[in-house]
CSV table of C-alpha atoms in Angstrom, one decimal:
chain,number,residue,atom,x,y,z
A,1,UNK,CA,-28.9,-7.1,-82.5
A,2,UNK,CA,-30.0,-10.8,-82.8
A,3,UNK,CA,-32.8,-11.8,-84.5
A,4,UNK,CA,-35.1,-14.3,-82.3
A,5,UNK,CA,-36.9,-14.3,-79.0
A,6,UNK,CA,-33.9,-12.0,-76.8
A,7,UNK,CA,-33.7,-12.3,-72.6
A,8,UNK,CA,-32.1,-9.0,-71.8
A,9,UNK,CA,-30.9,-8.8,-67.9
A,10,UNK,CA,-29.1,-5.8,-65.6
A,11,UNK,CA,-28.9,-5.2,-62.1
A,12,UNK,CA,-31.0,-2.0,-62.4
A,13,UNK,CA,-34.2,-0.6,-63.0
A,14,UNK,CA,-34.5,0.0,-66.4
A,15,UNK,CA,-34.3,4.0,-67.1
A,16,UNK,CA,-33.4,4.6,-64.1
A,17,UNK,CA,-29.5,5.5,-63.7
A,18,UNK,CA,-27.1,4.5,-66.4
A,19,UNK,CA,-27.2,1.4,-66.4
A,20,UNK,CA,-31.4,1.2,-66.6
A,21,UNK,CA,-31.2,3.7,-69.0
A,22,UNK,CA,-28.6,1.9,-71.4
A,23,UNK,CA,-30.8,-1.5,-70.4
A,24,UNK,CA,-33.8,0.7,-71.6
A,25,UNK,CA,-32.2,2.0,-74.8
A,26,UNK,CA,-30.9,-1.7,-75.7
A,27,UNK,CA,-34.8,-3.0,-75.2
A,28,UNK,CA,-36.1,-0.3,-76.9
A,29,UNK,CA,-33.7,-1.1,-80.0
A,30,UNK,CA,-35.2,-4.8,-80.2
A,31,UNK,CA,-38.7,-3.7,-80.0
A,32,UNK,CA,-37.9,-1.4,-82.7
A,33,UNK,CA,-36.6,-4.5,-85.1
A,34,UNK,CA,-39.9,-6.5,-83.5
A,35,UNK,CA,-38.0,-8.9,-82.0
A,36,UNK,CA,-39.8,-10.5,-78.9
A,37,UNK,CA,-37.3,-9.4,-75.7
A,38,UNK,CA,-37.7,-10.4,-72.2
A,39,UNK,CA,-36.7,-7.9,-69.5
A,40,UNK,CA,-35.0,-9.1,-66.6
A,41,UNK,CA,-33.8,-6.4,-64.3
A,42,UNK,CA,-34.6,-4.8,-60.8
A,43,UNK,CA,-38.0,-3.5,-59.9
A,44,UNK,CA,-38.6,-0.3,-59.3
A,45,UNK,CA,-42.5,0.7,-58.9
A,46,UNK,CA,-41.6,4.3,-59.8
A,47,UNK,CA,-38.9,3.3,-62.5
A,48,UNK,CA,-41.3,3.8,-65.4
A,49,UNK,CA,-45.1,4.4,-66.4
A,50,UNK,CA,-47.4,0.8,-65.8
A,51,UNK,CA,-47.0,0.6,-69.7
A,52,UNK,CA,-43.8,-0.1,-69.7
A,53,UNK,CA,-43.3,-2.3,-66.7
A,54,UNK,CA,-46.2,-4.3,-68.0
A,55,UNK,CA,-44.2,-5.4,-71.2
A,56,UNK,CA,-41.5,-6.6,-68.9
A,57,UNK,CA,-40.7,-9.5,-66.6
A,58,UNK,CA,-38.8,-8.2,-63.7
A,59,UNK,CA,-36.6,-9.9,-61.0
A,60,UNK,CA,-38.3,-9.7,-57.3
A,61,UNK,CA,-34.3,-10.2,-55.9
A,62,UNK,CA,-35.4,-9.7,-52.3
A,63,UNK,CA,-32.2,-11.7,-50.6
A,64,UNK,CA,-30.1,-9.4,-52.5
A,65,UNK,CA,-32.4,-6.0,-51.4
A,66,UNK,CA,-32.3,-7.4,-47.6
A,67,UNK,CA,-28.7,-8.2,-47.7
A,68,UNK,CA,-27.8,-5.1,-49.3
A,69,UNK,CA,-29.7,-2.4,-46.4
A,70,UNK,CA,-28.3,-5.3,-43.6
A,71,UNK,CA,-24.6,-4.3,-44.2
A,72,UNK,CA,-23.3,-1.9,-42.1
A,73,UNK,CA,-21.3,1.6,-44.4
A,74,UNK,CA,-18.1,0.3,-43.2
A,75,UNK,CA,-18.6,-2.7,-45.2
A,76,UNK,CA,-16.0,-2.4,-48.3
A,77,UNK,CA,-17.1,-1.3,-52.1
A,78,UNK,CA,-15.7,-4.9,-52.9
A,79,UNK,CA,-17.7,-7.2,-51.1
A,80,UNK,CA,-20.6,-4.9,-51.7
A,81,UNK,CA,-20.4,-5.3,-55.3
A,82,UNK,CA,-19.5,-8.8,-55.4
A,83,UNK,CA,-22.7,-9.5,-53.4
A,84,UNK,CA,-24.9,-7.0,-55.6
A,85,UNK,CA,-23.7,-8.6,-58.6
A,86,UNK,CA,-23.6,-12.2,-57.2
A,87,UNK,CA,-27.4,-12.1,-55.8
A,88,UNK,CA,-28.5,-11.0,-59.0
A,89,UNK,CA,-26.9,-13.3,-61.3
A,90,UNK,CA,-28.4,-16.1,-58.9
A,91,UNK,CA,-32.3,-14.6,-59.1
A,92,UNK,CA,-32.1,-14.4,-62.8
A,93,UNK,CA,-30.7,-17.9,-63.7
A,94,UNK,CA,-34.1,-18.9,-61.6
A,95,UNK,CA,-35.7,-16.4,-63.8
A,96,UNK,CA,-34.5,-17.4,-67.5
A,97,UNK,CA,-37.2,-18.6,-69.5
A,98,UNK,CA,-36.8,-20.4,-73.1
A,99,UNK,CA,-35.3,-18.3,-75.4
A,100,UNK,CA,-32.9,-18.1,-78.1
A,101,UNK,CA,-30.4,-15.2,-77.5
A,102,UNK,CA,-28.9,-13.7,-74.1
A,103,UNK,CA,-27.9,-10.1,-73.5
A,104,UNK,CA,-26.8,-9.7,-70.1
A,105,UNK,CA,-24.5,-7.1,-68.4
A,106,UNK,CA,-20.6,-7.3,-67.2
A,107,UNK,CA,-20.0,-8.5,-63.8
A,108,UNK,CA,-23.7,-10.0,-63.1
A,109,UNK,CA,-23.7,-12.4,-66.2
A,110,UNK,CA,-21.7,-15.5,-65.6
A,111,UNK,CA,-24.2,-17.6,-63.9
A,112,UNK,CA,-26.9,-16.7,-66.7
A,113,UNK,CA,-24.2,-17.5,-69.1
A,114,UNK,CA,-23.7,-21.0,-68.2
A,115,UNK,CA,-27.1,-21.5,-67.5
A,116,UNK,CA,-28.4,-20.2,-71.0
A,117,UNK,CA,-25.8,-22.8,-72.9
A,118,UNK,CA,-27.7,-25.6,-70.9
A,119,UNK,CA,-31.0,-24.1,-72.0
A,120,UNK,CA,-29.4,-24.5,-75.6
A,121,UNK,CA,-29.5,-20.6,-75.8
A,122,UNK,CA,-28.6,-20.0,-79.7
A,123,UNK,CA,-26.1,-17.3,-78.9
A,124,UNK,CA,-24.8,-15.4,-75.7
A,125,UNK,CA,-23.9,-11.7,-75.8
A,126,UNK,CA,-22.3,-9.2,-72.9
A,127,UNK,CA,-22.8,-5.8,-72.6
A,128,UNK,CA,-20.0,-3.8,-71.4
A,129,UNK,CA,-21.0,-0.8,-69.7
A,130,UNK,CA,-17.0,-0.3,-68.4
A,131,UNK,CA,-13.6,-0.7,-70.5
A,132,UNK,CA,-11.7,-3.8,-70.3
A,133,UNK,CA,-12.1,-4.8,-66.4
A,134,UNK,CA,-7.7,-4.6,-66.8
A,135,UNK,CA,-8.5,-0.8,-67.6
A,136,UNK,CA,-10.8,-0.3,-64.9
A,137,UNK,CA,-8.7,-1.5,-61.8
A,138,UNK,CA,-6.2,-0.2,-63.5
A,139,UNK,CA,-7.9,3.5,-63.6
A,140,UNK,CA,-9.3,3.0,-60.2
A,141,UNK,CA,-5.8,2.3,-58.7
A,142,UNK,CA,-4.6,5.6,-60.3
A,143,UNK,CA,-8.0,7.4,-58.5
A,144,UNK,CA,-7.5,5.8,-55.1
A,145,UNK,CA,-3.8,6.3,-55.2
A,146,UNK,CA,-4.1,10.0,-55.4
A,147,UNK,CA,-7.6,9.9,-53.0
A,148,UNK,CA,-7.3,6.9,-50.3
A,149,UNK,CA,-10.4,7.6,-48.8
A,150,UNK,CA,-12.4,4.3,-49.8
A,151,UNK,CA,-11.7,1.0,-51.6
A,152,UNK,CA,-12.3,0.1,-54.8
A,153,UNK,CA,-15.0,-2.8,-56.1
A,154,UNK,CA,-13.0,-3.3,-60.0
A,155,UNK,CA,-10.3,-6.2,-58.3
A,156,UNK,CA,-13.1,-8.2,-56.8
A,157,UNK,CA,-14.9,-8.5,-59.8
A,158,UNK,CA,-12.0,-9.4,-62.5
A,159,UNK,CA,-12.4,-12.9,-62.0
A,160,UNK,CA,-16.0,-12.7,-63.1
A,161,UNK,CA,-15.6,-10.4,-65.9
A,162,UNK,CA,-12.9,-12.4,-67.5
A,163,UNK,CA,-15.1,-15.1,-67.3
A,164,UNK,CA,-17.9,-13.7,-69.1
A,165,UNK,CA,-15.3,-12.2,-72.0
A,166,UNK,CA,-14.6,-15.5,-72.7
A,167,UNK,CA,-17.8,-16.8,-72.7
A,168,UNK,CA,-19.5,-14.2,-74.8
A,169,UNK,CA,-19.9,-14.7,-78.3
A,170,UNK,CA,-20.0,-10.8,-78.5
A,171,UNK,CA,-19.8,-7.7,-76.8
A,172,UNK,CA,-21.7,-4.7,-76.9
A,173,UNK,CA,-19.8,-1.4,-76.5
A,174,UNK,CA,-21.0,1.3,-76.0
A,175,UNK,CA,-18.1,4.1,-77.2
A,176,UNK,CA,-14.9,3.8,-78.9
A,177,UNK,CA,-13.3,4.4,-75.5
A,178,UNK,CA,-14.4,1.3,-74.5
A,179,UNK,CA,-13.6,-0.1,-77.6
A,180,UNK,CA,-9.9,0.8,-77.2
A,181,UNK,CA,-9.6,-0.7,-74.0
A,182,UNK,CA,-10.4,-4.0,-75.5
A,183,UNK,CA,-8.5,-3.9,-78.1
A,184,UNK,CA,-5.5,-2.9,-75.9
A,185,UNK,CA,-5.7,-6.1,-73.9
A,186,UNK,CA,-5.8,-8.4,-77.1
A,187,UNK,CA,-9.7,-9.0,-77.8
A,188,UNK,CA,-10.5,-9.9,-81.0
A,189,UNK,CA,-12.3,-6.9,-83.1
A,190,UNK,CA,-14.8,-9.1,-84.6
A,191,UNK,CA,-16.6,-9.9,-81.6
A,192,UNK,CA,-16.6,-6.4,-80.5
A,193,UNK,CA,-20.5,-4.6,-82.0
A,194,UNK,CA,-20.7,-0.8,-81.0
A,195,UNK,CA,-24.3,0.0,-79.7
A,196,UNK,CA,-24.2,4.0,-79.3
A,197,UNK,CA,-26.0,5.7,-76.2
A,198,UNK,CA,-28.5,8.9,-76.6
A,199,UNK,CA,-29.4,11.2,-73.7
A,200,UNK,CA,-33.1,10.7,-72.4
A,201,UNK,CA,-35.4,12.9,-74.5
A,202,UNK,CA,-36.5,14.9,-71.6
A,203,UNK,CA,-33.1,16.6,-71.3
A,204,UNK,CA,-33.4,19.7,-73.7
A,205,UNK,CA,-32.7,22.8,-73.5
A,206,UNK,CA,-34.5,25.5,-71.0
A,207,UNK,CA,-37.2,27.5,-73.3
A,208,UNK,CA,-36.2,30.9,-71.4
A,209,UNK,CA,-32.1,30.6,-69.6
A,210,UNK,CA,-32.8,32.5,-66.4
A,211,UNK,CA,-30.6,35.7,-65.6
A,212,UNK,CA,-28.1,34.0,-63.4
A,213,UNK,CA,-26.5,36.0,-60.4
A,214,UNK,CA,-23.5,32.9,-59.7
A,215,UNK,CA,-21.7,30.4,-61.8
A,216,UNK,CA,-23.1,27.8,-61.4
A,217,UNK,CA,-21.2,24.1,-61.8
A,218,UNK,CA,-23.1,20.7,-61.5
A,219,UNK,CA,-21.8,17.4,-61.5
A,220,UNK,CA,-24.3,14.6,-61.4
A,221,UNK,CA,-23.7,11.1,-60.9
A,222,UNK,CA,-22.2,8.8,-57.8
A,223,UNK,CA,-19.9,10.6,-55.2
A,224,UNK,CA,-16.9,8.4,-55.3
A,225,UNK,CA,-13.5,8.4,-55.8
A,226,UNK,CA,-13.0,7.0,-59.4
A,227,UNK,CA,-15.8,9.6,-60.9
A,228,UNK,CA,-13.0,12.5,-59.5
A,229,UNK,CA,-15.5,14.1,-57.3
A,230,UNK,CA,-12.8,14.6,-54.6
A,231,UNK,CA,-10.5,16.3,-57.7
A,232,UNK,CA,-13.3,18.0,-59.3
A,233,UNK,CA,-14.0,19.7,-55.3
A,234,UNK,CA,-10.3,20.8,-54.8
A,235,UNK,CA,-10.2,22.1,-57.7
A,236,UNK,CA,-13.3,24.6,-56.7
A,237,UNK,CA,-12.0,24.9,-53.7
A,238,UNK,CA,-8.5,26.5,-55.3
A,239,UNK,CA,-10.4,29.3,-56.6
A,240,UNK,CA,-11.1,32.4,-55.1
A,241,UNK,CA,-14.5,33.8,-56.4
A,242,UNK,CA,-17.4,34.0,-54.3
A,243,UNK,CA,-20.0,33.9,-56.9
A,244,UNK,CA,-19.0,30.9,-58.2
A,245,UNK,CA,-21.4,27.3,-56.9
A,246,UNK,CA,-20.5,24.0,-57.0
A,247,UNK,CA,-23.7,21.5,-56.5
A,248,UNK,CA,-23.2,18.0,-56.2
A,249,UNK,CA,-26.4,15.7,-57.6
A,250,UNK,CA,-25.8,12.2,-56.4
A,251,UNK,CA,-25.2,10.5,-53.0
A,252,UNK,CA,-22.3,8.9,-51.2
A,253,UNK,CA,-22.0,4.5,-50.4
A,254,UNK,CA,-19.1,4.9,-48.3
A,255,UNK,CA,-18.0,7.0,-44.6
A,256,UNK,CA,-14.9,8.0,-46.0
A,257,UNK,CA,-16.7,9.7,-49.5
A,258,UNK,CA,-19.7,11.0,-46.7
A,259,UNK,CA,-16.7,12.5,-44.5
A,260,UNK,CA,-15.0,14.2,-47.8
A,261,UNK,CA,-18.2,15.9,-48.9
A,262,UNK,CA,-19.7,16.7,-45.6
A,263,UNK,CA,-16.3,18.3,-44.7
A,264,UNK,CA,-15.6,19.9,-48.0
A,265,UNK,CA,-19.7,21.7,-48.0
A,266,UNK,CA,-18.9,22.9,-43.9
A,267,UNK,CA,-15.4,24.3,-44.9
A,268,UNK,CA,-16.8,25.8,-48.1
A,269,UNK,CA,-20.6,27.4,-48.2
A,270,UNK,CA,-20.0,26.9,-52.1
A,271,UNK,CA,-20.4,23.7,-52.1
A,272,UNK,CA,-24.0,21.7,-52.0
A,273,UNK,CA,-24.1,17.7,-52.5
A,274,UNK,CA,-28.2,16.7,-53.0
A,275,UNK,CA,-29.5,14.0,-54.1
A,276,UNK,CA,-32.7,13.8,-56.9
A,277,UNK,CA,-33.6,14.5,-60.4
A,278,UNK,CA,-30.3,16.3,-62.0
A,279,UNK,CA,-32.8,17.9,-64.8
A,280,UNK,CA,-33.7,21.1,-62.5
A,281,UNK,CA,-30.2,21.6,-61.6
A,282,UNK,CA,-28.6,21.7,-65.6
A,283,UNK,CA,-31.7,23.9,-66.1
A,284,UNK,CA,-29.8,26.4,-64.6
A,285,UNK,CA,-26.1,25.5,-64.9
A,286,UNK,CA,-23.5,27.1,-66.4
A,287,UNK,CA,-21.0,24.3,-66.8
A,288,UNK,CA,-21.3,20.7,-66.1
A,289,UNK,CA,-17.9,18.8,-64.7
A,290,UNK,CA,-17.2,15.0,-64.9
A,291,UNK,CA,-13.5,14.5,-64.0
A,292,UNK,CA,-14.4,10.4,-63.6
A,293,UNK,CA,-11.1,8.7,-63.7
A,294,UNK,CA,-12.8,6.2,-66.3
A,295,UNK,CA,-16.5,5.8,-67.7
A,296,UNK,CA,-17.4,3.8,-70.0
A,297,UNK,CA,-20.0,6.2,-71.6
A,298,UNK,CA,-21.1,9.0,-69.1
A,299,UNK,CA,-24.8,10.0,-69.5
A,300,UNK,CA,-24.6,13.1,-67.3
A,301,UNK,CA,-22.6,14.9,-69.0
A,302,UNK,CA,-24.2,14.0,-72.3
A,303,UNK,CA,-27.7,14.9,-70.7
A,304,UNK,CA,-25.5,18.3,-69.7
A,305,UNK,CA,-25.2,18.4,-73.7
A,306,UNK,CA,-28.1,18.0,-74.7
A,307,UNK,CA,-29.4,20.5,-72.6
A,308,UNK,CA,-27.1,23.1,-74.1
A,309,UNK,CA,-25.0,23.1,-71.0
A,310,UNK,CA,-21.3,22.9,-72.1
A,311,UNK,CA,-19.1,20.4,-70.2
A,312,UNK,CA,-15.5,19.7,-69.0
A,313,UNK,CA,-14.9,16.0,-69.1
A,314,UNK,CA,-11.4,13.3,-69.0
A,315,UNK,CA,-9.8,11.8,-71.6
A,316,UNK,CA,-10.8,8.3,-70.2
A,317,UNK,CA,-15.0,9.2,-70.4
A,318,UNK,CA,-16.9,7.3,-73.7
A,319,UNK,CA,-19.0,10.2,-74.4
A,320,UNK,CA,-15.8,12.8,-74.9
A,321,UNK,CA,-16.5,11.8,-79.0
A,322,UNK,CA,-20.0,13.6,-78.4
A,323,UNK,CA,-17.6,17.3,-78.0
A,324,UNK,CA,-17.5,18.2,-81.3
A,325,UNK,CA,-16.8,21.9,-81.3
A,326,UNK,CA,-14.6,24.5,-78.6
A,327,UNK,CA,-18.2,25.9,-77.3
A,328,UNK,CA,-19.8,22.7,-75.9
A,329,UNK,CA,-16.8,21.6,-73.9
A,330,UNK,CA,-13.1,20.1,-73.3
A,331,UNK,CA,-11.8,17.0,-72.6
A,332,UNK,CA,-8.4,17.0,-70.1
A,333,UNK,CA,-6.3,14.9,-69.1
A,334,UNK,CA,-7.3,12.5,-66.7
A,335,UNK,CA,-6.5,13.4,-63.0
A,336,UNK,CA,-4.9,16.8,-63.7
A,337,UNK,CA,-6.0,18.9,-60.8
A,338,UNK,CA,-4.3,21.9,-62.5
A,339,UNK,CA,-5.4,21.5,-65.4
A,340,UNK,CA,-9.1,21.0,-63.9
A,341,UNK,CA,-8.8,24.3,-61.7
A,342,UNK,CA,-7.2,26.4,-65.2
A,343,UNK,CA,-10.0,25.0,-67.3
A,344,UNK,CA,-13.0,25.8,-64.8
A,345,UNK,CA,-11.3,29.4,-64.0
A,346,UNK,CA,-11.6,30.0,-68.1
A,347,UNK,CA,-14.9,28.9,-68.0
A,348,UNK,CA,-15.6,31.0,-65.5
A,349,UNK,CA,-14.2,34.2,-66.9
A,350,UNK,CA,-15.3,33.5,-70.3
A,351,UNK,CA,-12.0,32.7,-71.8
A,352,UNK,CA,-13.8,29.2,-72.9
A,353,UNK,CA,-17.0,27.8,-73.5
A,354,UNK,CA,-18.6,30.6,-74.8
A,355,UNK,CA,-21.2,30.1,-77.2
């Protein structure tokens, strides 16, 4: 981390999600070394408690809100994205104030960038929350190929993300999955810093498990394509026992993903999709799935962990290196249906993942 007066910026409320918690773990890190860090991220009013969100300067972005609810669903992942990550970059270059060091995130950092070397900004640092933007479209083709039922955002952002590569004097990563990624597409080591990601304290095991009458499965996180929630339901759906749930924590951005899920929870009582606070849910789960056809890190099924819930993840997820015994999970290879649907029928009996 540097040392010196730090503007840290992301699209997103900080704890809230992935990205506002990895935003929250990285300011919480620079407070820790008491360096002076300036907040710039989304506003949320229920995001955090007042003392938090008094300690940090956040971004009103109200074109980018307005914009965002004014688009019709039929409007594509891509232009969303570029939009959301546009509009913010735009705010927070209004927003910088002197400083020394910027740590902004991949995708929504190329106009701070630029602006921060004018400001005479002593060093500029990205934070990449994805592998290698190559990896990504290249992952999200392989999703979309198999499951053409929306588009994907990567290709209209690798423009931007190149950019900000070459711009960044470092980059945060935040796994040795990501790491990889760079390293296969020719990036130099040195500027790569790892900056390892904890589950929320919260997320700890039940005090009392309740007698469960089901097997229950959760998967928390966006409903789309490239997180293999349309692999992750087939595979369910291939197996025949009745006691055996499926719940879905996390909402839909697209008709085509709200069509899959609606469809797939009519044809099959099993299956629940809900949005809301995933905590409740792993209380009482059995097994936690997250099939994602790439994830940089993947908090939910490290929150799954750390609640003593064992998990079933893909090869191409950051937090697989967090598996360190048979009991707490597997990691498969990515896209397998098969193997998905053999794994989750172990589980089930108890061939697997028995403590």
């Amino acid at each position: 981390m540097p040392r010196g007066r730090t503007v840290v910026s992301c699209a997103a409320p900080r704890g809230v999600g992935g990205l506002g918690r990895h935003l929250h773990e990285i300011m919480a890190t620079l407070t820790r070394l008491g360096q002076t860090a300036v907040c710039i991220c989304t506003s949320d009013a229920d995001a955090s408690p007042p003392a938090a969100r008094s300690s940090r300067q956040l971004v009103g972005v109200h074109a980018l809100s307005t914009a965002l609810r004014a688009l019709p669903m039929p409007v594509s992942p891509a232009v969303r994205a570029r939009l959301f990550a546009t509009e913010f970059d735009a705010d927070a270059v209004r927003r910088l104030p002197p400083a020394e060091h910027l740590i902004a995130f991949n995708s929504q950092a190329l106009w701070q960038m630029r602006a921060a070397r004018r400001a005479r900004y002593r060093s500029l640092a990205l934070v990449s929350a994805n592998p290698h933007i190559h990896t990504l479209v290249r992952q999200h083709t392989r999703a979309h190929r198999l499951y053409p039922l929306e588009g994907s955002w990567a290709a209209a952002l690798v423009t931007r993300n190149l950019a900000e590569y070459d711009r960044a004097e470092r980059i945060y990563v935040s796994s040795s999955y990501i790491r990889a990624s760079f390293l296969e597409h020719g990036f130099a080591e040195e500027r790569l810093c790892d900056f390892p990601l904890t589950p929320d304290p919260r997320y700890q095991p039940a005090e009392r498990a309740p007698a469960a009458d089901s097997f229950e499965i959760v998967y928390v996180g966006s409903l789309t394509v490239h997180k293999g929630v349309p692999l992750l339901v087939d595979a369910v759906r291939r197996l025949p026992h009745r006691d055996l749930r499926l719940t879905l924590v996390g909402g839909w951005a697209t008709r085509g993903m709200r069509r899959f899920i609606q469809s797939a929870c009519a044809g099959d009582r099993r299956i629940t999709a809900c949005p809301g606070d995933p905590l409740p849910h792993l209380r009482t789960a059995s097994l936690c799935v997250h099939p994602a056809f790439e994830d940089g890190f993947a908090y939910a099924p490290a929150e799954a962990l750390a609640c003593g819930v064992p998990v079933i993840v893909s090869e191409d997820t950051g937090m697989k290196e967090l598996i360190d015994s048979p009991s707490r999970g597997l990691v498969l290879p990515t896209g397998d249906l098969l193997a998905l649907t053999d794994a989750i029928d172990a589980a089930y009996k108890g061939e697997t993942l028995a403590g």
